[in-house]
């Protein structure tokens, strides 16, 4: 069975597993304890992992806060900014194609009296800068926009978005879950990004671990937000709770590997994506339609309409040979809000399949597409 659902999750890299094992067994110390060796070893392992994730995204080590994943990171930043800065304004801008962990958090805040603007997107799921600019208000305290879309792979023009937020002095958070480890992310080139979320399991790390980048201000202090989890004060008081050392070590290793192999993987995935597109076009010609763009995207993600087919049945019938999905695993019971937002009809949405590859696949594996 060929696994082509890497936007949902990825397999753990064997080196990640090896790196984690000691911290599940003999190195069981609490990194917040002191002096004895298992505690010091755990502390050093966390330090190293923090450095690996920071260098993958071009941040300082102290700007990384470990969380349980992007759902938590998104909640923490959006609720944390809303709570801390509510006396400065109550307006938030996001888009219609965000992950539910952003959209539902924004809806929750609307119930608490915040005003949220949900930007429209173009046919590839990108926001328009002009539209964005026109929606900024004097009381806008936060902009939260996805960097790379989980269903279409399209990248927002993060550079221009970040520049605009920088000029206007407005906090920008980006959900970068689908891009970290897959496309180049160097936060030193994006001074306008104040917050970023990522999850380890999207780039061959373990599940249940992620990171939040919080930029330091000019006084070298982390940008203030209200914590989501109060308690023992771990993670600079921003995220309390005993650190999941084994998972953090796994995330760090995955980040280190992703950094080393980024260029090579991008090339490989781009080639494999064009190969699959070619086979599908040859085989199905006008019976298919691609929803994704061919440029400015996460490599290796294809969103394809199989005209007249029912995507649920198709995914089910393909399951013995390939693992694919109708779209996001987090909202698989409902028709995709992302595909609806790019203007597809309900029939088009219900005929769409997402194929998402990883560098663990070889081109030869893709021959299977010829037999569909
Ligand atoms: N944002 C995006 C864009 C995602 O694809 C996902 C995972 N599907 C999340 C957030 C949530 O990540 P996690 O489930 O690891 O918390």
Short mmCIF file of C-alpha atoms and ligand atoms in Angstrom, two decimals, residues 7-8 68-72 74 99 101 146 148 150 175 177-178 199 201-202 328 330, ligand 1:
data_model
loop_
_atom_site.label_atom_id
_atom_site.label_comp_id
_atom_site.label_asym_id
_atom_site.label_seq_id
_atom_site.Cartn_x
_atom_site.Cartn_y
_atom_site.Cartn_z
CA UNK A 7 -0.52 16.20 4.70
CA UNK A 8 -2.54 14.34 7.36
CA UNK A 68 1.34 19.53 22.08
CA UNK A 69 1.04 20.56 18.41
CA UNK A 70 -0.41 23.17 16.12
CA UNK A 71 -3.93 22.95 17.50
CA UNK A 72 -2.59 24.06 20.86
CA UNK A 74 -2.97 28.18 17.31
CA UNK A 99 -7.60 25.02 9.71
CA UNK A 101 -8.08 25.07 15.09
CA UNK A 146 -2.21 30.14 7.04
CA UNK A 148 0.59 26.85 3.18
CA UNK A 150 -3.39 21.82 3.90
CA UNK A 175 -0.21 28.62 10.92
CA UNK A 177 1.96 23.48 10.05
CA UNK A 178 2.13 22.38 6.42
CA UNK A 199 3.57 20.30 14.48
CA UNK A 201 4.22 14.81 12.94
CA UNK A 202 3.92 16.69 9.66
CA UNK A 328 -8.28 17.44 5.60
CA UNK A 330 -9.56 17.05 10.76
N1 LIG B 1 -3.07 23.55 10.97
C1 LIG B 1 -2.96 22.88 9.81
C2 LIG B 1 -2.81 23.65 8.53
C3 LIG B 1 -2.99 21.49 9.80
O1 LIG B 1 -2.88 20.83 8.65
C4 LIG B 1 -3.12 20.80 11.04
C5 LIG B 1 -3.16 19.29 11.09
N2 LIG B 1 -4.04 18.70 10.20
C6 LIG B 1 -3.23 21.55 12.22
C7 LIG B 1 -3.19 22.92 12.15
C8 LIG B 1 -3.37 20.90 13.57
O2 LIG B 1 -2.24 20.17 13.89
P1 LIG B 1 -2.27 19.10 15.08
O3 LIG B 1 -3.41 18.17 14.76
O4 LIG B 1 -0.95 18.42 15.01
O5 LIG B 1 -2.52 19.83 16.34
#
